[in-house]
Amino acid sequence: VLIATGRSPNIDGLNLSNVDVTLNKDGYIETDDYGRTTSSSENTIYALGDVCGKVELTPMAIAAGRRLADRLFGPNMSDVKVSYDFVPTVVFSHPPIGTIGLTEKEAISKYGKENVTIHKSKFANMYYGPWPVEAEDKPKTAMKLICAGRNELVVGLHVIGMGADEMLQGFGIAIKMGATKADFDATVAIHPTASEEFVTMFPWGLSPPVSGAKHSPLNGNTPPEPELG
């Protein structure tokens, strides 16, 4: 049983009304992209982390805090800000659940059903292969790739099963960089792992040969080279 009741921001003792800090309908502090509140105070009042209700995760708050410190104290960094898009998220349940990007419903709402392609897979993790139980009784792993547009840009990745928590960080980088289904297919699988299913998912090798990378890895292209001093 998974209970996800959520929580309310603990701001009652801050007397925010005295400095005209606006709250939204759910009681979170309203901020702009740079963490600035609506305060009329002579000094800018910033808010970040869970009290803003954007992405309520500890690493997200840390990232926002780092960027705020960069803006306030860093050299030539007055315009840097944190991104709340494509944040890898894990539910540490049993089995764990990993998710990044849009759900199928959100993708269809944003791009239209005709522009969304869904790839799915369900299997028993090879870890359970030697278990002396029937195949249908072995714990399953389920995966879903959500792609949008003619280039099949990966806009959502979701997995439940053993190792979901560990595999999300790497796929998070790829999706943040604009990976397409073709980019996934161009990546050689690590066998035997569960995560290899994401780069061998049916139909394999049939997506439009379009890469989201600045330096395309498709069709056996040479890897990028560093820009040396």
XYZ file of N, CA and C in Angstrom:
687
model
N 0.855 -1.175 0.000
C 0.000 0.000 0.000
C 0.899 1.234 0.000
N 0.659 2.126 -0.931
C 1.423 3.373 -1.014
C 0.504 4.536 -0.649
N 0.867 5.246 0.402
C 0.096 6.409 0.836
C 0.901 7.659 0.532
N 0.394 8.504 -0.351
C 1.089 9.734 -0.728
C 0.158 10.914 -0.477
N 0.070 11.306 0.772
C -0.888 12.337 1.174
C -0.372 13.748 0.920
N 0.948 13.877 0.704
C 1.505 15.212 0.523
C 1.667 15.924 1.848
N 2.053 17.185 1.774
C 2.272 17.950 3.005
C 2.075 19.429 2.714
N 1.902 20.183 3.758
C 1.705 21.624 3.628
C 2.977 22.346 4.053
N 3.299 23.485 3.432
C 4.508 24.230 3.816
C 4.392 24.792 5.230
N 5.463 24.674 5.985
C 5.489 25.113 7.375
C 5.931 26.581 7.429
N 5.004 27.484 7.155
C 5.344 28.908 7.060
C 4.515 29.775 8.014
N 3.739 29.151 8.879
C 2.832 29.915 9.731
C 3.544 30.925 10.613
N 4.750 30.618 11.052
C 5.448 31.506 11.978
C 6.299 32.573 11.311
N 6.226 32.697 10.000
C 7.101 33.632 9.290
C 6.497 35.026 9.119
N 5.213 35.166 9.393
C 4.542 36.474 9.265
C 4.753 37.104 7.888
N 4.554 36.292 6.866
C 4.835 36.750 5.510
C 3.902 37.869 5.059
N 2.718 37.929 5.637
C 1.777 38.986 5.251
C 2.305 40.371 5.606
N 3.192 40.432 6.586
C 3.747 41.724 6.994
C 4.668 42.330 5.945
N 5.157 41.476 5.033
C 6.069 41.974 3.984
C 5.487 41.706 2.597
N 4.189 41.489 2.551
C 3.466 41.339 1.278
C 3.982 40.190 0.416
N 4.383 39.095 1.047
C 4.763 37.909 0.286
C 3.493 37.138 -0.074
N 3.285 36.915 -1.343
C 2.048 36.286 -1.816
C 2.153 34.768 -1.759
N 1.053 34.131 -1.333
C 0.945 32.680 -1.355
C -0.030 32.282 -2.449
N 0.176 31.087 -3.036
C -0.785 30.614 -4.027
C -1.960 29.932 -3.328
N -2.870 29.398 -4.105
C -4.090 28.828 -3.544
C -3.835 27.621 -2.654
N -2.675 26.992 -2.808
C -2.342 25.823 -1.996
C -1.473 26.175 -0.797
N -1.197 27.463 -0.601
C -0.434 27.885 0.558
C 1.064 27.936 0.369
N 1.529 27.747 -0.869
C 2.964 27.826 -1.139
C 3.357 29.266 -1.482
N 4.618 29.585 -1.271
C 5.113 30.929 -1.559
C 5.311 31.095 -3.068
N 4.745 32.153 -3.612
C 4.906 32.418 -5.038
C 6.262 33.087 -5.290
N 6.968 32.560 -6.301
C 8.265 33.130 -6.687
C 8.354 33.187 -8.203
N 9.294 34.007 -8.686
C 9.553 34.003 -10.124
C 10.630 32.962 -10.416
N 11.152 32.947 -11.641
C 12.139 31.938 -12.030
C 13.438 32.056 -11.256
N 13.649 33.184 -10.589
C 14.898 33.411 -9.874
C 14.725 33.333 -8.356
N 13.573 32.839 -7.911
C 13.343 32.664 -6.484
C 12.920 33.911 -5.751
N 12.638 34.987 -6.494
C 12.222 36.225 -5.848
C 10.737 36.174 -5.500
N 10.404 36.590 -4.313
C 9.005 36.648 -3.889
C 8.406 37.991 -4.315
N 7.132 38.162 -3.995
C 6.432 39.410 -4.345
C 6.599 40.479 -3.282
N 7.489 40.265 -2.344
C 7.634 41.161 -1.200
C 7.878 42.610 -1.621
N 7.275 43.520 -0.873
C 7.483 44.945 -1.094
C 8.594 45.485 -0.194
N 9.282 44.569 0.489
C 10.345 44.977 1.390
C 11.464 45.679 0.626
N 12.175 46.550 1.320
C 13.299 47.267 0.707
C 14.352 46.287 0.208
N 14.551 45.212 0.957
C 15.493 44.170 0.552
C 14.719 43.007 -0.075
N 15.230 42.489 -1.192
C 14.562 41.375 -1.868
C 14.484 40.166 -0.945
N 13.308 39.548 -0.889
C 13.122 38.318 -0.112
C 13.025 37.157 -1.088
N 13.878 36.170 -0.878
C 13.895 34.996 -1.739
C 13.279 33.807 -1.009
N 12.769 32.872 -1.772
C 12.256 31.618 -1.204
C 12.642 30.490 -2.152
N 13.015 29.368 -1.597
C 13.365 28.213 -2.425
C 13.082 26.932 -1.657
N 13.037 25.842 -2.382
C 12.781 24.548 -1.757
C 11.299 24.218 -1.679
N 10.941 23.375 -0.737
C 9.586 22.840 -0.648
C 8.535 23.914 -0.413
N 8.905 25.045 0.215
C 7.905 26.071 0.507
C 7.369 26.724 -0.766
N 8.065 26.498 -1.898
C 7.594 27.053 -3.174
C 6.675 26.085 -3.913
N 6.717 24.800 -3.524
C 5.793 23.823 -4.095
C 6.022 23.476 -5.549
N 7.222 23.704 -6.070
C 7.475 23.407 -7.490
C 7.884 21.944 -7.665
N 9.051 21.585 -7.181
C 9.488 20.191 -7.154
C 9.981 19.933 -5.740
N 9.204 19.204 -4.962
C 9.486 19.055 -3.530
C 10.437 17.892 -3.277
N 11.700 18.135 -3.616
C 12.757 17.147 -3.415
C 13.979 17.845 -2.825
N 14.679 17.180 -1.920
C 15.858 17.773 -1.288
C 16.916 18.204 -2.311
N 17.289 17.348 -3.274
C 18.301 17.792 -4.253
C 17.844 18.986 -5.090
N 16.538 19.111 -5.301
C 16.026 20.257 -6.049
C 16.235 21.540 -5.239
N 15.969 21.472 -3.944
C 16.182 22.636 -3.080
C 17.663 23.004 -3.017
N 18.534 21.981 -2.967
C 19.977 22.236 -2.945
C 20.412 22.926 -4.234
N 19.912 22.431 -5.369
C 20.269 23.031 -6.656
C 19.797 24.480 -6.739
N 18.576 24.735 -6.266
C 18.054 26.100 -6.280
C 18.881 27.003 -5.371
N 19.284 26.477 -4.218
C 20.104 27.258 -3.300
C 21.472 27.577 -3.879
N 22.051 26.611 -4.572
C 23.357 26.851 -5.201
C 23.259 27.942 -6.254
N 22.214 27.889 -7.053
C 22.057 28.895 -8.100
C 21.773 30.275 -7.515
N 21.026 30.313 -6.421
C 20.787 31.591 -5.764
C 22.101 32.167 -5.242
N 22.929 31.326 -4.635
C 24.227 31.779 -4.132
C 25.109 32.254 -5.291
N 25.046 31.543 -6.419
C 25.825 31.958 -7.594
C 25.419 33.354 -8.049
N 24.094 33.583 -8.100
C 23.609 34.881 -8.568
C 24.012 36.013 -7.627
N 23.908 35.744 -6.338
C 24.163 36.801 -5.362
C 25.649 37.066 -5.151
N 26.464 36.033 -5.253
C 27.873 36.175 -4.866
C 28.871 35.762 -5.945
N 28.406 35.098 -7.005
C 29.322 34.614 -8.024
C 29.681 35.683 -9.039
N 30.849 35.561 -9.665
C 31.263 36.540 -10.680
C 30.554 36.284 -12.004
N 29.956 37.318 -12.554
C 29.321 37.237 -13.873
C 28.273 36.123 -13.954
N 27.479 35.970 -12.917
C 26.477 34.897 -12.878
C 25.108 35.446 -12.490
N 24.843 36.688 -12.813
C 23.623 37.350 -12.356
C 22.356 36.794 -12.996
N 22.499 36.014 -14.065
C 21.312 35.543 -14.774
C 21.109 34.029 -14.681
N 21.923 33.324 -13.910
C 21.782 31.872 -13.833
C 20.563 31.509 -12.992
N 19.922 30.418 -13.340
C 18.758 29.951 -12.586
C 18.663 28.444 -12.692
N 17.937 27.852 -11.779
C 17.763 26.406 -11.780
C 16.623 26.025 -12.721
N 16.681 24.820 -13.255
C 15.619 24.319 -14.125
C 14.783 23.295 -13.370
N 13.472 23.432 -13.488
C 12.561 22.488 -12.852
C 12.023 21.462 -13.866
N 12.615 21.440 -15.052
C 12.186 20.497 -16.081
C 13.010 19.217 -16.019
N 12.365 18.106 -16.292
C 13.040 16.805 -16.376
C 13.888 16.513 -15.138
N 13.237 16.530 -13.999
C 13.905 16.203 -12.735
C 13.674 14.718 -12.426
N 14.735 13.903 -12.392
C 14.547 12.480 -12.068
C 14.008 12.321 -10.650
N 13.012 11.468 -10.503
C 12.356 11.286 -9.212
C 12.183 9.800 -8.933
N 12.441 9.413 -7.707
C 12.329 7.993 -7.325
C 11.450 7.856 -6.091
N 10.571 6.880 -6.138
C 9.820 6.465 -4.951
C 10.504 5.210 -4.422
N 11.050 5.277 -3.202
C 11.808 4.149 -2.663
C 10.870 3.132 -2.028
N 10.037 2.591 -2.874
C 9.101 1.552 -2.467
C 9.737 0.199 -2.774
N 8.972 -0.859 -2.621
C 9.467 -2.206 -2.931
C 8.487 -2.876 -3.897
N 8.798 -2.909 -5.187
C 10.039 -2.450 -5.830
C 10.043 -0.937 -5.999
N 11.228 -0.351 -6.256
C 11.307 1.104 -6.427
C 10.674 1.554 -7.743
N 10.275 2.814 -7.772
C 9.666 3.414 -8.955
C 10.516 4.615 -9.366
N 10.831 4.710 -10.637
C 11.594 5.835 -11.148
C 10.822 6.534 -12.250
N 10.869 7.855 -12.262
C 10.127 8.600 -13.273
C 10.843 9.900 -13.595
N 10.782 10.293 -14.858
C 11.312 11.573 -15.286
C 10.508 12.074 -16.478
N 10.166 13.345 -16.463
C 9.441 13.921 -17.591
C 7.939 13.735 -17.498
N 7.308 13.766 -18.658
C 5.849 13.761 -18.748
C 5.275 12.356 -18.642
N 4.080 12.260 -18.083
C 3.324 11.025 -18.147
C 2.701 10.922 -19.538
N 2.158 9.763 -19.853
C 1.497 9.593 -21.150
C 0.353 10.587 -21.304
N -0.433 10.742 -20.255
C -1.574 11.662 -20.302
C -1.108 13.099 -20.508
N -0.053 13.495 -19.794
C 0.465 14.859 -19.922
C 1.033 15.112 -21.313
N 1.724 14.114 -21.867
C 2.309 14.265 -23.196
C 1.227 14.429 -24.256
N 0.176 13.629 -24.156
C -0.925 13.729 -25.119
C -1.614 15.078 -25.001
N -1.791 15.550 -23.769
C -2.416 16.844 -23.566
C -1.564 17.969 -24.138
N -0.260 17.855 -24.032
C 0.643 18.919 -24.468
C 0.896 18.898 -25.975
N 1.057 17.692 -26.539
C 1.483 17.592 -27.940
C 0.402 17.056 -28.879
N -0.675 16.477 -28.336
C -1.691 15.855 -29.166
C -1.398 14.379 -29.357
N -2.438 13.557 -29.314
C -2.266 12.112 -29.381
C -1.548 11.670 -30.636
N -1.810 12.379 -31.754
C -1.206 11.996 -33.026
C 0.299 12.248 -33.060
N 0.811 13.007 -32.099
C 2.236 13.333 -32.077
C 3.004 12.608 -30.978
N 2.348 11.671 -30.324
C 2.972 10.955 -29.207
C 3.087 9.470 -29.532
N 4.267 8.915 -29.290
C 4.520 7.483 -29.487
C 4.909 6.870 -28.149
N 4.287 5.746 -27.817
C 4.536 5.078 -26.541
C 5.227 3.739 -26.798
N 6.305 3.506 -26.079
C 7.008 2.222 -26.134
C 6.966 1.613 -24.732
N 6.573 0.359 -24.638
C 6.417 -0.281 -23.327
C 7.049 -1.668 -23.312
N 7.437 -2.092 -22.117
C 7.976 -3.443 -21.945
C 7.700 -3.914 -20.521
N 7.475 -5.205 -20.372
C 7.259 -5.811 -19.060
C 7.934 -7.176 -19.052
N 8.738 -7.440 -18.026
C 9.525 -8.669 -18.000
C 9.946 -8.988 -16.569
N 10.412 -10.204 -16.366
C 10.969 -10.605 -15.078
C 12.464 -10.327 -15.097
N 12.946 -9.580 -14.126
C 14.366 -9.273 -14.030
C 15.179 -10.569 -14.000
N 16.324 -10.566 -14.701
C 17.136 -11.785 -14.783
C 17.657 -12.235 -13.423
N 17.656 -11.332 -12.443
C 18.058 -11.702 -11.083
C 17.211 -12.860 -10.569
N 15.935 -12.870 -10.995
C 15.015 -13.889 -10.506
C 15.036 -15.151 -11.362
N 15.906 -15.175 -12.389
C 15.956 -16.330 -13.283
C 16.108 -17.675 -12.573
N 17.055 -17.814 -11.629
C 17.262 -19.115 -10.971
C 16.204 -19.469 -9.932
N 15.337 -18.527 -9.625
C 14.361 -18.812 -8.575
C 13.463 -19.977 -8.984
N 13.275 -20.948 -8.091
C 12.457 -22.119 -8.420
C 10.957 -21.843 -8.291
N 10.485 -20.838 -9.029
C 9.057 -20.492 -9.032
C 8.615 -20.333 -10.474
N 7.322 -20.411 -10.685
C 6.798 -20.254 -12.030
C 7.097 -18.855 -12.570
N 7.278 -18.776 -13.880
C 7.661 -17.513 -14.521
C 6.674 -16.398 -14.201
N 5.381 -16.728 -14.204
C 4.374 -15.691 -13.969
C 4.383 -15.198 -12.528
N 5.028 -15.941 -11.612
C 5.072 -15.543 -10.214
C 6.317 -14.736 -9.860
N 7.250 -14.616 -10.795
C 8.475 -13.863 -10.525
C 8.183 -12.363 -10.588
N 8.785 -11.575 -9.686
C 8.548 -10.119 -9.696
C 8.866 -9.513 -11.054
N 8.018 -8.623 -11.494
C 8.146 -8.044 -12.830
C 8.736 -6.632 -12.783
N 9.361 -6.272 -13.876
C 9.795 -4.904 -14.130
C 8.967 -4.369 -15.290
N 8.457 -3.161 -15.156
C 7.669 -2.533 -16.228
C 8.321 -1.208 -16.597
N 8.411 -0.961 -17.912
C 9.055 0.254 -18.410
C 8.192 0.924 -19.461
N 8.327 2.241 -19.540
C 7.597 2.996 -20.561
C 8.449 4.168 -21.031
N 8.587 4.293 -22.343
C 9.223 5.437 -22.972
C 8.145 6.252 -23.676
N 8.116 7.536 -23.434
C 7.137 8.411 -24.074
C 7.887 9.360 -25.003
N 7.575 9.277 -26.293
C 8.271 10.079 -27.298
C 7.278 11.008 -27.984
N 7.783 12.152 -28.417
C 6.917 13.145 -29.056
C 7.568 13.682 -30.324
N 6.726 13.979 -31.306
C 7.191 14.603 -32.533
C 7.729 13.615 -33.552
N 8.001 14.129 -34.753
C 8.532 13.279 -35.824
C 9.900 12.714 -35.470
N 10.643 13.453 -34.646
C 11.978 13.001 -34.251
C 11.954 12.059 -33.051
N 10.773 11.762 -32.534
C 10.611 10.883 -31.363
C 11.521 11.316 -30.210
N 11.423 12.594 -29.868
C 12.130 13.110 -28.700
C 11.581 12.433 -27.450
N 12.451 11.934 -26.602
C 12.014 11.270 -25.371
C 11.603 12.342 -24.364
N 10.318 12.394 -24.055
C 9.795 13.411 -23.133
C 9.335 12.799 -21.810
N 9.420 11.480 -21.696
C 9.037 10.825 -20.453
C 9.636 9.436 -20.378
N 10.103 9.055 -19.208
C 10.649 7.711 -18.985
C 10.209 7.261 -17.607
N 9.628 6.061 -17.543
C 9.056 5.576 -16.295
C 9.380 4.092 -16.128
N 9.713 3.701 -14.904
C 10.084 2.307 -14.651
C 9.729 1.931 -13.219
N 9.261 0.713 -13.058
C 9.065 0.130 -11.733
C 9.707 -1.244 -11.747
N 10.541 -1.506 -10.740
C 11.211 -2.791 -10.679
C 12.581 -2.656 -10.041
N 13.225 -3.780 -9.818
C 14.539 -3.802 -9.196
C 15.525 -2.916 -9.966
N 16.221 -2.044 -9.251
C 17.233 -1.196 -9.865
C 16.719 0.079 -10.487
N 15.415 0.318 -10.417
C 14.855 1.527 -11.027
C 15.491 2.781 -10.453
N 15.777 2.754 -9.156
C 16.351 3.931 -8.509
C 17.742 4.246 -9.044
N 18.555 3.228 -9.269
C 19.930 3.456 -9.719
C 20.010 3.839 -11.199
N 19.123 3.310 -12.020
C 19.233 3.578 -13.462
C 18.731 4.964 -13.846
N 17.922 5.589 -12.988
C 17.298 6.862 -13.362
C 18.288 8.004 -13.541
N 19.368 8.018 -12.752
C 20.278 9.154 -12.837
C 20.907 9.266 -14.222
N 21.363 8.140 -14.767
C 21.985 8.164 -16.077
C 21.024 8.529 -17.190
N 19.840 7.942 -17.164
C 18.849 8.275 -18.177
C 18.383 9.729 -18.021
N 18.429 10.240 -16.792
C 18.064 11.632 -16.572
C 18.976 12.572 -17.339
N 20.269 12.278 -17.369
C 21.216 13.108 -18.121
C 20.876 13.077 -19.600
N 20.620 11.869 -20.124
C 20.317 11.733 -21.550
C 19.072 12.522 -21.945
N 18.025 12.417 -21.137
C 16.780 13.107 -21.468
C 16.942 14.612 -21.309
N 17.691 15.035 -20.293
C 17.955 16.456 -20.097
C 18.691 17.042 -21.297
N 19.503 16.232 -21.968
C 20.276 16.686 -23.121
C 19.515 16.553 -24.432
N 18.271 16.065 -24.365
C 17.447 16.006 -25.567
C 17.546 14.732 -26.358
N 17.726 13.598 -25.692
C 17.856 12.322 -26.379
C 16.573 11.935 -27.112
N 16.731 11.288 -28.248
C 15.612 10.754 -29.018
C 15.600 9.229 -28.888
N 14.526 8.627 -29.400
C 14.479 7.157 -29.401
C 15.649 6.598 -30.196
N 16.027 7.281 -31.286
C 17.166 6.828 -32.083
C 18.465 6.874 -31.283
N 18.611 7.890 -30.408
C 19.792 7.963 -29.549
C 19.824 6.784 -28.583
N 18.664 6.435 -28.032
C 18.590 5.271 -27.146
C 18.994 4.007 -27.912
N 18.435 3.851 -29.116
C 18.729 2.659 -29.919
C 20.200 2.587 -30.319
N 20.861 3.739 -30.434
C 22.263 3.772 -30.851
C 23.223 3.447 -29.716
N 22.691 3.317 -28.513
C 23.510 3.011 -27.337
C 23.570 1.503 -27.132
N 24.774 0.962 -27.056
C 24.941 -0.482 -26.882
C 24.493 -0.893 -25.481
N 23.753 -1.975 -25.408
C 23.201 -2.460 -24.145
C 24.287 -3.021 -23.229
N 24.052 -2.907 -21.924
C 24.887 -3.565 -20.919
C 24.143 -4.821 -20.490
N 24.730 -5.977 -20.769
C 24.048 -7.241 -20.495
C 24.835 -8.064 -19.484
N 24.167 -8.667 -18.504
C 22.721 -8.668 -18.277
C 22.313 -7.615 -17.242
N 21.489 -6.681 -17.642
C 20.929 -5.679 -16.736
C 19.467 -5.452 -17.116
N 18.742 -4.829 -16.216
C 17.369 -4.454 -16.540
C 17.350 -3.208 -17.421
N 18.301 -2.294 -17.177
C 18.293 -1.025 -17.899
C 18.541 -1.195 -19.388
N 19.130 -2.310 -19.811
C 19.366 -2.522 -21.244
C 18.052 -2.552 -22.026
N 16.957 -2.826 -21.338
C 15.665 -2.879 -22.021
C 15.301 -1.529 -22.617
N 15.744 -0.443 -21.979
C 15.431 0.890 -22.491
C 16.142 1.174 -23.814
N 17.297 0.553 -24.049
C 18.031 0.827 -25.288
C 17.849 -0.287 -26.324
N 17.018 -1.262 -25.998
C 16.700 -2.319 -26.974
C 15.188 -2.449 -27.158
N 14.452 -1.467 -26.657
C 12.997 -1.558 -26.624
C 12.397 -1.587 -28.028
N 11.464 -2.500 -28.238
C 10.791 -2.655 -29.530
C 9.920 -1.438 -29.838
N 9.878 -0.985 -31.100
C 10.692 -1.459 -32.221
C 12.079 -0.831 -32.190
N 13.116 -1.655 -32.282
C 14.485 -1.175 -32.180
C 15.028 -0.829 -33.556
N 15.699 0.331 -33.646
C 16.378 0.701 -34.880
C 15.487 1.190 -35.996
N 14.200 1.424 -35.721
C 13.274 1.831 -36.776
C 12.807 3.277 -36.626
N 13.270 3.967 -35.594
C 12.878 5.363 -35.403
C 13.596 6.248 -36.414
N 13.050 7.438 -36.691
C 13.728 8.366 -37.603
C 15.161 8.616 -37.138
N 16.133 8.586 -38.046
C 17.546 8.741 -37.663
C 17.895 10.177 -37.313
N 17.280 10.657 -36.230
C 17.490 12.024 -35.768
C 18.015 11.980 -34.340
N 19.118 12.671 -34.106
C 19.703 12.703 -32.775
C 19.421 14.031 -32.097
N 19.240 13.977 -30.789
C 19.081 15.204 -30.018
C 20.413 15.759 -29.554
N 21.495 15.044 -29.850
C 22.817 15.451 -29.386
C 23.414 16.534 -30.272
N 24.229 17.379 -29.678
C 24.961 18.383 -30.443
C 25.908 17.697 -31.413
N 26.480 16.588 -30.988
C 27.344 15.767 -31.833
C 26.671 14.403 -31.958
N 26.090 14.128 -33.092
C 25.273 12.922 -33.259
C 26.084 11.641 -33.075
N 25.532 10.686 -32.278
C 26.190 9.393 -32.124
C 25.651 8.345 -33.098
N 24.743 8.750 -33.986
C 24.053 7.777 -34.835
C 24.952 7.259 -35.961
N 24.592 6.059 -36.439
C 25.235 5.456 -37.604
C 26.748 5.305 -37.452
N 27.181 4.969 -36.254
C 28.601 4.703 -36.039
C 29.486 5.923 -36.105
N 28.926 7.106 -35.884
C 29.702 8.343 -35.950
C 30.805 8.347 -34.892
N 31.886 9.048 -35.178
C 32.980 9.147 -34.219
C 32.537 9.942 -33.007
N 33.102 9.663 -31.835
C 32.702 10.387 -30.621
C 33.208 11.824 -30.661
N 32.605 12.688 -29.853
C 33.048 14.079 -29.821
C 34.439 14.205 -29.212
N 35.115 15.278 -29.560
C 36.436 15.565 -29.024
C 36.354 16.797 -28.135
N 37.166 16.845 -27.091
C 37.147 18.018 -26.212
C 37.738 19.236 -26.907
N 37.302 20.401 -26.483
C 37.858 21.651 -27.001
C 39.071 22.008 -26.153
N 40.253 21.821 -26.712
C 41.484 22.023 -25.972
C 41.934 23.472 -26.060
N 42.609 23.922 -24.951
C 43.023 25.293 -24.794
C 43.814 25.859 -25.916
